[in-house]
JSON list of C-alpha atoms in Angstrom, two decimals:
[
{"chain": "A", "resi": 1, "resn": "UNK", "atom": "CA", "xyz": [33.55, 21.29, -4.55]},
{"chain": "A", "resi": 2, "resn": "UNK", "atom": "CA", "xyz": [32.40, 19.84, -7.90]},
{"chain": "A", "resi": 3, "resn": "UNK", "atom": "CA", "xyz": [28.90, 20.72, -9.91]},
{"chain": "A", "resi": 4, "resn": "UNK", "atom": "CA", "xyz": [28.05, 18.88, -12.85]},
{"chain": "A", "resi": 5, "resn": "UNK", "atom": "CA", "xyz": [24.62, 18.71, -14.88]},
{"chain": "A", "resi": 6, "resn": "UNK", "atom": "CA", "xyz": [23.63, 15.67, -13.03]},
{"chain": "A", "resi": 7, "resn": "UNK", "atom": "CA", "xyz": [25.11, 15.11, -9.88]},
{"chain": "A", "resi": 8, "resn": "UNK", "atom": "CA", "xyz": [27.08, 17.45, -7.16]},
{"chain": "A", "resi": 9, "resn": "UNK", "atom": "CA", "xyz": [28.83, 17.20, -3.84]},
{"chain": "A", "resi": 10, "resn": "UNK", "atom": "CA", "xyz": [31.02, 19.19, -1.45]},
{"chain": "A", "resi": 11, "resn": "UNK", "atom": "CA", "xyz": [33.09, 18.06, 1.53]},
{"chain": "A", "resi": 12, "resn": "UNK", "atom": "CA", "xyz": [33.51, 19.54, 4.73]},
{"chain": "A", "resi": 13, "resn": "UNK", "atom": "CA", "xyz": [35.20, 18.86, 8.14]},
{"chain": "A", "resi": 14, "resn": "UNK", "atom": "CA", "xyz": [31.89, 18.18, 10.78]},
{"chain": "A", "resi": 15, "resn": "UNK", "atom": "CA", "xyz": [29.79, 15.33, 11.68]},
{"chain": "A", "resi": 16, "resn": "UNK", "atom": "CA", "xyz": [26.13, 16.70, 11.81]},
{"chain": "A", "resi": 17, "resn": "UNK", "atom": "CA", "xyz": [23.48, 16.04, 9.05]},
{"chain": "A", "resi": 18, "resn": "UNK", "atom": "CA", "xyz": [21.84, 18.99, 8.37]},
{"chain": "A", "resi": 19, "resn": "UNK", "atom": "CA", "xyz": [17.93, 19.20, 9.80]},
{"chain": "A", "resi": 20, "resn": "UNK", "atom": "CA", "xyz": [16.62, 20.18, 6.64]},
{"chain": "A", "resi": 21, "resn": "UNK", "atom": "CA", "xyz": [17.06, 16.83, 5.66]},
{"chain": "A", "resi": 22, "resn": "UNK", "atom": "CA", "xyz": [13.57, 14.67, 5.45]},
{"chain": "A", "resi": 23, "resn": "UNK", "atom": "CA", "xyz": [15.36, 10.88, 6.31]},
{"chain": "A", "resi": 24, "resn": "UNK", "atom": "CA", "xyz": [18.29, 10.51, 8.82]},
{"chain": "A", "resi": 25, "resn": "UNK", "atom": "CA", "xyz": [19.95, 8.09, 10.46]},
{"chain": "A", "resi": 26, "resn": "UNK", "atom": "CA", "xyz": [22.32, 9.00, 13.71]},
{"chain": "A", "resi": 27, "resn": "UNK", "atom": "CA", "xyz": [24.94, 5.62, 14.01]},
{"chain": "A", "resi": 28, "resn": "UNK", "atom": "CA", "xyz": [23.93, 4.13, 10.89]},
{"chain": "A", "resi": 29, "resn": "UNK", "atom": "CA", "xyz": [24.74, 3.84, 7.58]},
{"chain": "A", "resi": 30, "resn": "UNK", "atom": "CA", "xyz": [20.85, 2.93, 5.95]},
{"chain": "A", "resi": 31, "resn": "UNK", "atom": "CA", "xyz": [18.24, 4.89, 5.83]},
{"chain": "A", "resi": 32, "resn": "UNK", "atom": "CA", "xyz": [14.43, 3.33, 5.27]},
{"chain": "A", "resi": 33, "resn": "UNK", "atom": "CA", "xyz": [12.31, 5.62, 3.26]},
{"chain": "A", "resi": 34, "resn": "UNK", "atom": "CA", "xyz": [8.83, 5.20, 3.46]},
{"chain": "A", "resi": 35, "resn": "UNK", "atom": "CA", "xyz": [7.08, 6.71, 0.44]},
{"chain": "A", "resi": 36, "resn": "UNK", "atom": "CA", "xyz": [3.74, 8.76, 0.33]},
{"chain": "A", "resi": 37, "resn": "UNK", "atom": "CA", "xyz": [2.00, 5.82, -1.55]},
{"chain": "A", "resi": 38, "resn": "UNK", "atom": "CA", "xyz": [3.46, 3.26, -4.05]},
{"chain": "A", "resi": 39, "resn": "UNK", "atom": "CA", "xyz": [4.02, 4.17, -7.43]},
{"chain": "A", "resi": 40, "resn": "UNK", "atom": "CA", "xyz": [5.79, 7.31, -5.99]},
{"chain": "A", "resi": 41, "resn": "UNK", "atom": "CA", "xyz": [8.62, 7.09, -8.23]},
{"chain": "A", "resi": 42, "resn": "UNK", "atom": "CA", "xyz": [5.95, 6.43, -11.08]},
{"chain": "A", "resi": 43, "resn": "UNK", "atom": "CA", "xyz": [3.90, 9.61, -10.94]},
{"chain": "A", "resi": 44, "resn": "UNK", "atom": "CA", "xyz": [7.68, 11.26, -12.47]},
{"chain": "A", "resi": 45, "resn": "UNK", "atom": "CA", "xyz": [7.23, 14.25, -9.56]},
{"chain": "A", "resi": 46, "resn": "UNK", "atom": "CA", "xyz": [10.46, 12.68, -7.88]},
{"chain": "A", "resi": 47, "resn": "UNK", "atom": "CA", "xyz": [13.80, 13.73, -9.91]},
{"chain": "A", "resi": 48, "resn": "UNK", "atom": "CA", "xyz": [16.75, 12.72, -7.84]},
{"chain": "A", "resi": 49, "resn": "UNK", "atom": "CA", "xyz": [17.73, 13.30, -4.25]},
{"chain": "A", "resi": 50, "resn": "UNK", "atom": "CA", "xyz": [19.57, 15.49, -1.66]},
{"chain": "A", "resi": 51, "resn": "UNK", "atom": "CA", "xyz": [22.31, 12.81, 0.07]},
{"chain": "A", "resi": 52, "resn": "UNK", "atom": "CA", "xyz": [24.29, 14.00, 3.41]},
{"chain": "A", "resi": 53, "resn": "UNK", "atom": "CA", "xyz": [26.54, 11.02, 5.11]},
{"chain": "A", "resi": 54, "resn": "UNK", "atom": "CA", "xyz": [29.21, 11.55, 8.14]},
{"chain": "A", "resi": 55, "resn": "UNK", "atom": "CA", "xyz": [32.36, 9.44, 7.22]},
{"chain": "A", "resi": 56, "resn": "UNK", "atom": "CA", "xyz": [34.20, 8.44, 10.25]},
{"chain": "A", "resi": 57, "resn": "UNK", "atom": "CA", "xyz": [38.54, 8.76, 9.36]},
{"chain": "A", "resi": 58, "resn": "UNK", "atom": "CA", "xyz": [39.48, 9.28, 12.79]},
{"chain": "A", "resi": 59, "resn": "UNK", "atom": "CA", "xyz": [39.87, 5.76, 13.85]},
{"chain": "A", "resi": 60, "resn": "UNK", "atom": "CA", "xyz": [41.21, 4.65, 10.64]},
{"chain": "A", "resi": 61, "resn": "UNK", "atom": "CA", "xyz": [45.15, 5.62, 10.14]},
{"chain": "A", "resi": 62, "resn": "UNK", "atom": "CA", "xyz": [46.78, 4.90, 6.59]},
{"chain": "A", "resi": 63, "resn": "UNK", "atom": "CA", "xyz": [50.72, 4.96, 5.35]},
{"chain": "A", "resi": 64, "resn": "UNK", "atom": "CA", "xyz": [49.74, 5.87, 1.99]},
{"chain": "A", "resi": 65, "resn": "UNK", "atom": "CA", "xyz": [47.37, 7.85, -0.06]},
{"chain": "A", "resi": 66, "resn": "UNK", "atom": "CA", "xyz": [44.64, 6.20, -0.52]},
{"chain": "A", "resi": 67, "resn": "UNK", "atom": "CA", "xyz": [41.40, 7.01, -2.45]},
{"chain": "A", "resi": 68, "resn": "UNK", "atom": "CA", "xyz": [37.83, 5.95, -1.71]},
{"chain": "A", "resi": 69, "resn": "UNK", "atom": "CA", "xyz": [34.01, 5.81, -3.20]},
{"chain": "A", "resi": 70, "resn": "UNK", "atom": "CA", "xyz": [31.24, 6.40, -1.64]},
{"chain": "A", "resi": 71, "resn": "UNK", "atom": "CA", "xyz": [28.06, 4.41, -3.00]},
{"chain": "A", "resi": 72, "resn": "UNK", "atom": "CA", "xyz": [24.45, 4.11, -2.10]},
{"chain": "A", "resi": 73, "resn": "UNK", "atom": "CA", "xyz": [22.59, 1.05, -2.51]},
{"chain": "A", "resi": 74, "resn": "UNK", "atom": "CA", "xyz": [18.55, 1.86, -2.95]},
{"chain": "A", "resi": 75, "resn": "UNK", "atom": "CA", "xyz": [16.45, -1.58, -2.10]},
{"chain": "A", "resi": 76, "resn": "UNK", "atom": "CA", "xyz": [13.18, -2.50, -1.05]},
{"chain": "A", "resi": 77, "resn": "UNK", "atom": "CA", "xyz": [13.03, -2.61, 2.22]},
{"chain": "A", "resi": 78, "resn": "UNK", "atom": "CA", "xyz": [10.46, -5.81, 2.04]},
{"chain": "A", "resi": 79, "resn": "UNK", "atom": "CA", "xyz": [12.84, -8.11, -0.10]},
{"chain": "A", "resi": 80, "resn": "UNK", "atom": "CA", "xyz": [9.92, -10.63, 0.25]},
{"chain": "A", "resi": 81, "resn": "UNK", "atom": "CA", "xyz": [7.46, -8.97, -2.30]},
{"chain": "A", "resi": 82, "resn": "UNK", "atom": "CA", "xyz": [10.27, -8.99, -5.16]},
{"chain": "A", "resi": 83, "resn": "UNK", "atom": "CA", "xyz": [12.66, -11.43, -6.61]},
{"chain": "A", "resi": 84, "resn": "UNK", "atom": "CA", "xyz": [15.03, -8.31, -7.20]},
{"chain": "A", "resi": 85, "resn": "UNK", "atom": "CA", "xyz": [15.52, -6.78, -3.55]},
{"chain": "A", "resi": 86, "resn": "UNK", "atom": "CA", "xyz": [18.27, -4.56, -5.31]},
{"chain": "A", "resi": 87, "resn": "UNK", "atom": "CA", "xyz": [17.23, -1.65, -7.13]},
{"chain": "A", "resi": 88, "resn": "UNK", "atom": "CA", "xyz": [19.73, 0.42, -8.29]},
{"chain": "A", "resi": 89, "resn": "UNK", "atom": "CA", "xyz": [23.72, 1.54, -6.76]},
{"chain": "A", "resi": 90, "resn": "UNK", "atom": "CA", "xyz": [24.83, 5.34, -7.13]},
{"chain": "A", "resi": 91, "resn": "UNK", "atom": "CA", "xyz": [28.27, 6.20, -7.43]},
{"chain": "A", "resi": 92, "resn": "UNK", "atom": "CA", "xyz": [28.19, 9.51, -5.34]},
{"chain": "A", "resi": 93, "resn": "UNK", "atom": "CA", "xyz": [31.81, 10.43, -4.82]},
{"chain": "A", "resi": 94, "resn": "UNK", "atom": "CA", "xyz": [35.49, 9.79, -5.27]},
{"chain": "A", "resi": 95, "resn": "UNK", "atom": "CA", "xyz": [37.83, 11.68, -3.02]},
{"chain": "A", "resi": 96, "resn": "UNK", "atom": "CA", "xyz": [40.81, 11.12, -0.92]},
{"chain": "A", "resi": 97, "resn": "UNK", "atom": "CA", "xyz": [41.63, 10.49, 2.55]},
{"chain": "A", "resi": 98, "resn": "UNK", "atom": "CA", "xyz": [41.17, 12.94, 4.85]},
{"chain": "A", "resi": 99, "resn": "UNK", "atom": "CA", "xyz": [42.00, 13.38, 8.65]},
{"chain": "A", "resi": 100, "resn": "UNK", "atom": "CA", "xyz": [38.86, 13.46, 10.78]},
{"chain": "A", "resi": 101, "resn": "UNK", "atom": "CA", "xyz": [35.31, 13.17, 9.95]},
{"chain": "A", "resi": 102, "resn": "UNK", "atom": "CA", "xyz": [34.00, 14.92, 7.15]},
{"chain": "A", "resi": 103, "resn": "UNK", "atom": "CA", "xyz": [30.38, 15.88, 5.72]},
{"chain": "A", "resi": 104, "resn": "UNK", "atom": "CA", "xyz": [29.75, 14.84, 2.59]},
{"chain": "A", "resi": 105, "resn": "UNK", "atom": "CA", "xyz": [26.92, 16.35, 0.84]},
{"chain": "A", "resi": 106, "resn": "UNK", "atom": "CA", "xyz": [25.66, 16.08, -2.51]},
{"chain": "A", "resi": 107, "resn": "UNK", "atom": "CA", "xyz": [22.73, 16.10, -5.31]},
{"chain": "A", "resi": 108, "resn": "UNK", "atom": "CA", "xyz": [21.98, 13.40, -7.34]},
{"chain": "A", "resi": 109, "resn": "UNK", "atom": "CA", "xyz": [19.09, 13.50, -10.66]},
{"chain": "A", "resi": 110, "resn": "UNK", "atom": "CA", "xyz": [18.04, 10.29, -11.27]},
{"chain": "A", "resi": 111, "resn": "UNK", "atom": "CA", "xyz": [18.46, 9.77, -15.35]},
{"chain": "A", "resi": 112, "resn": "UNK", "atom": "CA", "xyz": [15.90, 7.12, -17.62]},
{"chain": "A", "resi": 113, "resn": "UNK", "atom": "CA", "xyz": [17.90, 4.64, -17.04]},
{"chain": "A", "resi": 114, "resn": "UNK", "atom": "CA", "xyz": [18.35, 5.01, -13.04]},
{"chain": "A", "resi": 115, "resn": "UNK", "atom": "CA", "xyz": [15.93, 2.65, -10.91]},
{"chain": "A", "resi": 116, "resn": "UNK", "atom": "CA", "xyz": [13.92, 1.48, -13.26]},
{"chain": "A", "resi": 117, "resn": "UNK", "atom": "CA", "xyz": [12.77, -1.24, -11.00]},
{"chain": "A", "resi": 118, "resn": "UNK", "atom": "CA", "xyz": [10.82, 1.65, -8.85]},
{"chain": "A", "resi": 119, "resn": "UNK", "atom": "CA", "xyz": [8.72, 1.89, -11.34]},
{"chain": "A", "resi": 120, "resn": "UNK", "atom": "CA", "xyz": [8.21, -1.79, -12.02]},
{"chain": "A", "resi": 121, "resn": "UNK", "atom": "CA", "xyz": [7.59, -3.10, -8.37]},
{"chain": "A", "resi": 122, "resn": "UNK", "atom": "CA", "xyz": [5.95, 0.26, -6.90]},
{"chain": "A", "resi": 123, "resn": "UNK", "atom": "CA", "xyz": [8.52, 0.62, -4.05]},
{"chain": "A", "resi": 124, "resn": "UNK", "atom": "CA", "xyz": [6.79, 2.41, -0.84]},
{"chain": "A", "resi": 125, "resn": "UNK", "atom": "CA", "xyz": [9.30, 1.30, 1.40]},
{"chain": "A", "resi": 126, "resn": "UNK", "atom": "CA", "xyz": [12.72, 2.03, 0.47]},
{"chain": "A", "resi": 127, "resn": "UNK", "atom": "CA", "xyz": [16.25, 0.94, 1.98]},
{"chain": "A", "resi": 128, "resn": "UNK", "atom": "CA", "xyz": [18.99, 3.09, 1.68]},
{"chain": "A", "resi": 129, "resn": "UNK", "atom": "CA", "xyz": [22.75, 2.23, 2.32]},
{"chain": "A", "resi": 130, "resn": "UNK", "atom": "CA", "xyz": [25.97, 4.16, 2.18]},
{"chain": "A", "resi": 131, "resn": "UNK", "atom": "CA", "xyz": [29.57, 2.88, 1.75]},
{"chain": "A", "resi": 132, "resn": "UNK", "atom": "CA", "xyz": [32.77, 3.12, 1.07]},
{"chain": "A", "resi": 133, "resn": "UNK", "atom": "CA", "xyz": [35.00, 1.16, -1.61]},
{"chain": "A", "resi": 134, "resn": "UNK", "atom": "CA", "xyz": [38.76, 1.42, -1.51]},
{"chain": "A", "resi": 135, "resn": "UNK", "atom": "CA", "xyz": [40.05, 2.18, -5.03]},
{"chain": "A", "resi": 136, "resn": "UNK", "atom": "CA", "xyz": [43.27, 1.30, -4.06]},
{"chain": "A", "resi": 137, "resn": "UNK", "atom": "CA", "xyz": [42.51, -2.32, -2.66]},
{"chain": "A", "resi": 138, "resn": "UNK", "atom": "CA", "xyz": [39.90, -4.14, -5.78]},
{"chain": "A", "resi": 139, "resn": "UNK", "atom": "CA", "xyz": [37.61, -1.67, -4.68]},
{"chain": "A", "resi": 140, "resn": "UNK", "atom": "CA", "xyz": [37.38, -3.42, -1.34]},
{"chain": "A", "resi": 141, "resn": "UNK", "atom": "CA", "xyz": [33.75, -2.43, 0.46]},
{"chain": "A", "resi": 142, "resn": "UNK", "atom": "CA", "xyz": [35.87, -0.88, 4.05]},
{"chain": "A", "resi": 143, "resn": "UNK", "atom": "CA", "xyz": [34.54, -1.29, 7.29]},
{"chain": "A", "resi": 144, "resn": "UNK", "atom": "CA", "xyz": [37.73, 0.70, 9.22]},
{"chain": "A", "resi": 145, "resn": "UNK", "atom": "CA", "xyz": [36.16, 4.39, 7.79]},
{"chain": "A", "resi": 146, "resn": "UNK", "atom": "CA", "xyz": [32.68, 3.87, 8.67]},
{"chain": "A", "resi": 147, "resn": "UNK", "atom": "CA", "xyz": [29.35, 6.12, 7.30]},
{"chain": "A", "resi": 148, "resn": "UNK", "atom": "CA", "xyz": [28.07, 7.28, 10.83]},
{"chain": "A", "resi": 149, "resn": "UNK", "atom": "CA", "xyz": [25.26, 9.35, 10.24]},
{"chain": "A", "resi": 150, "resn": "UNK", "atom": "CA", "xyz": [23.20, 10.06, 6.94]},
{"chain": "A", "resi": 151, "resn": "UNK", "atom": "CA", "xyz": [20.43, 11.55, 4.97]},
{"chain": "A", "resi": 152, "resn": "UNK", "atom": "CA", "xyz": [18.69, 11.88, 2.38]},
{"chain": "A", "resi": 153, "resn": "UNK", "atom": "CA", "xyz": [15.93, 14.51, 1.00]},
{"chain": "A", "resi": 154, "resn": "UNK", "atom": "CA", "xyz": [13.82, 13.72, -1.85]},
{"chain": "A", "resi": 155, "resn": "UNK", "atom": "CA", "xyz": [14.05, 16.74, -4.53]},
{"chain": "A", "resi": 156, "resn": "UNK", "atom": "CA", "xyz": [10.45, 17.12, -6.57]},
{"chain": "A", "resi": 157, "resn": "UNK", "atom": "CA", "xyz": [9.62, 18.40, -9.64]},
{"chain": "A", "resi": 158, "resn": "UNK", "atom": "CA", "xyz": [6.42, 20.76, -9.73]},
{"chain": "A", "resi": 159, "resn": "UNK", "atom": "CA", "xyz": [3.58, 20.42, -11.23]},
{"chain": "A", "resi": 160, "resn": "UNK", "atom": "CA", "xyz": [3.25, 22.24, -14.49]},
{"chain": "A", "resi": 161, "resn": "UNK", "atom": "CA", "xyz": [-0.38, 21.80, -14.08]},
{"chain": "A", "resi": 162, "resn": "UNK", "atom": "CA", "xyz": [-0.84, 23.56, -10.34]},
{"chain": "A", "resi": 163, "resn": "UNK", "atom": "CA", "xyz": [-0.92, 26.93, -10.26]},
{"chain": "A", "resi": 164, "resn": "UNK", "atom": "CA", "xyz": [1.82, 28.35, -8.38]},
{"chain": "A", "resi": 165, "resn": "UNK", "atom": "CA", "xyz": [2.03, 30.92, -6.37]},
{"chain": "A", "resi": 166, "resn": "UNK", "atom": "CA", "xyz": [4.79, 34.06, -6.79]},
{"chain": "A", "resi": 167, "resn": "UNK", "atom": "CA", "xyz": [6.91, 33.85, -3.62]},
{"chain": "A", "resi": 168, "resn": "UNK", "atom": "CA", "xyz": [7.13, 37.51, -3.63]},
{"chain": "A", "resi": 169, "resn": "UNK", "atom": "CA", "xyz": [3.11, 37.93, -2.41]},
{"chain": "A", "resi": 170, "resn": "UNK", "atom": "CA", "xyz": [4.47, 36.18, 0.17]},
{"chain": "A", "resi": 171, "resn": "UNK", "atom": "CA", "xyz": [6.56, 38.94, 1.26]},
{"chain": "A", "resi": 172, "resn": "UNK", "atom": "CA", "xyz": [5.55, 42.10, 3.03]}
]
């Protein structure tokens, strides 16, 4: 389990994304995120995301320790309107080999600097990928420890300017 300021994940033996998540992809590793309107990431309401992604080590056996990264890749998912399909690459985890398939799930805050290009093409379509780099290996992208399942959940920032209501009206 690590927490930091901007980013956290945790790892656990399963292979099931959890519901709550709004995107998911069952046998794939990309995701396609279609926004409420473009300009979504402009309106500064959207501060980072919720990631989930299966990792498949059962089929894949290894002699030594090895260590691995997951990534995401965020592009548009109609490279045609933009001469940058690419939009930005998280680095989401670095862990070690592990025996069978594993949830990994995590928080990421997007910072200034993160995806500017949102902003400058108004994205409403949005591909997601996840993979895995070996460190070991010139941070080879691997194929052998595939991501089987993932998802993603957009995490908002309220309004300042709504009124909100007190959950505990709510309860009886």
């Amino acid at each position: 389990v690590y927490f930091f300021q901007s980013s956290g994940r945790l790892l656990l033996p399963g292979n099931e994304i959890p519901m709550w998540f709004s995107f998911q992809s069952l046998g794939s590793s990309s995701i396609t995120l279609k926004m409420p309107h473009a300009g979504w990431f402009s309106n500064n309401k959207v501060i980072g995301f919720a990631y989930s992604a299966v990792v498949g080590f059962r089929d894949h056996h290894v002699k030594e320790k090895r260590r691995f990264h997951l990534f995401c890749e965020f592009m548009k998912a109609k490279p045609e309107d933009c001469t940058e399909p690419l939009v930005g690459r998280c680095f989401l985890w670095h862990f070690n080999y592990v025996e069978a398939d594993h949830l990994l799930l995590g928080y990421y805050f997007f910072g200034d600097h993160d995806f500017s290009a949102f902003r400058k093409h108004n994205c409403d379509h949005v591909a997601v990928k996840f993979y895995l780099e070996d460190v070991n290996n010139q941070h080879e992208r691997l194929d052998c420890c595939p991501v089987k399942k993932c998802g993603i959940h957009l995490l908002y920032a309220p309004d300042s300017t709504e009124p909100t209501e007190d959950p505990r009206s709510t309860l009886d």
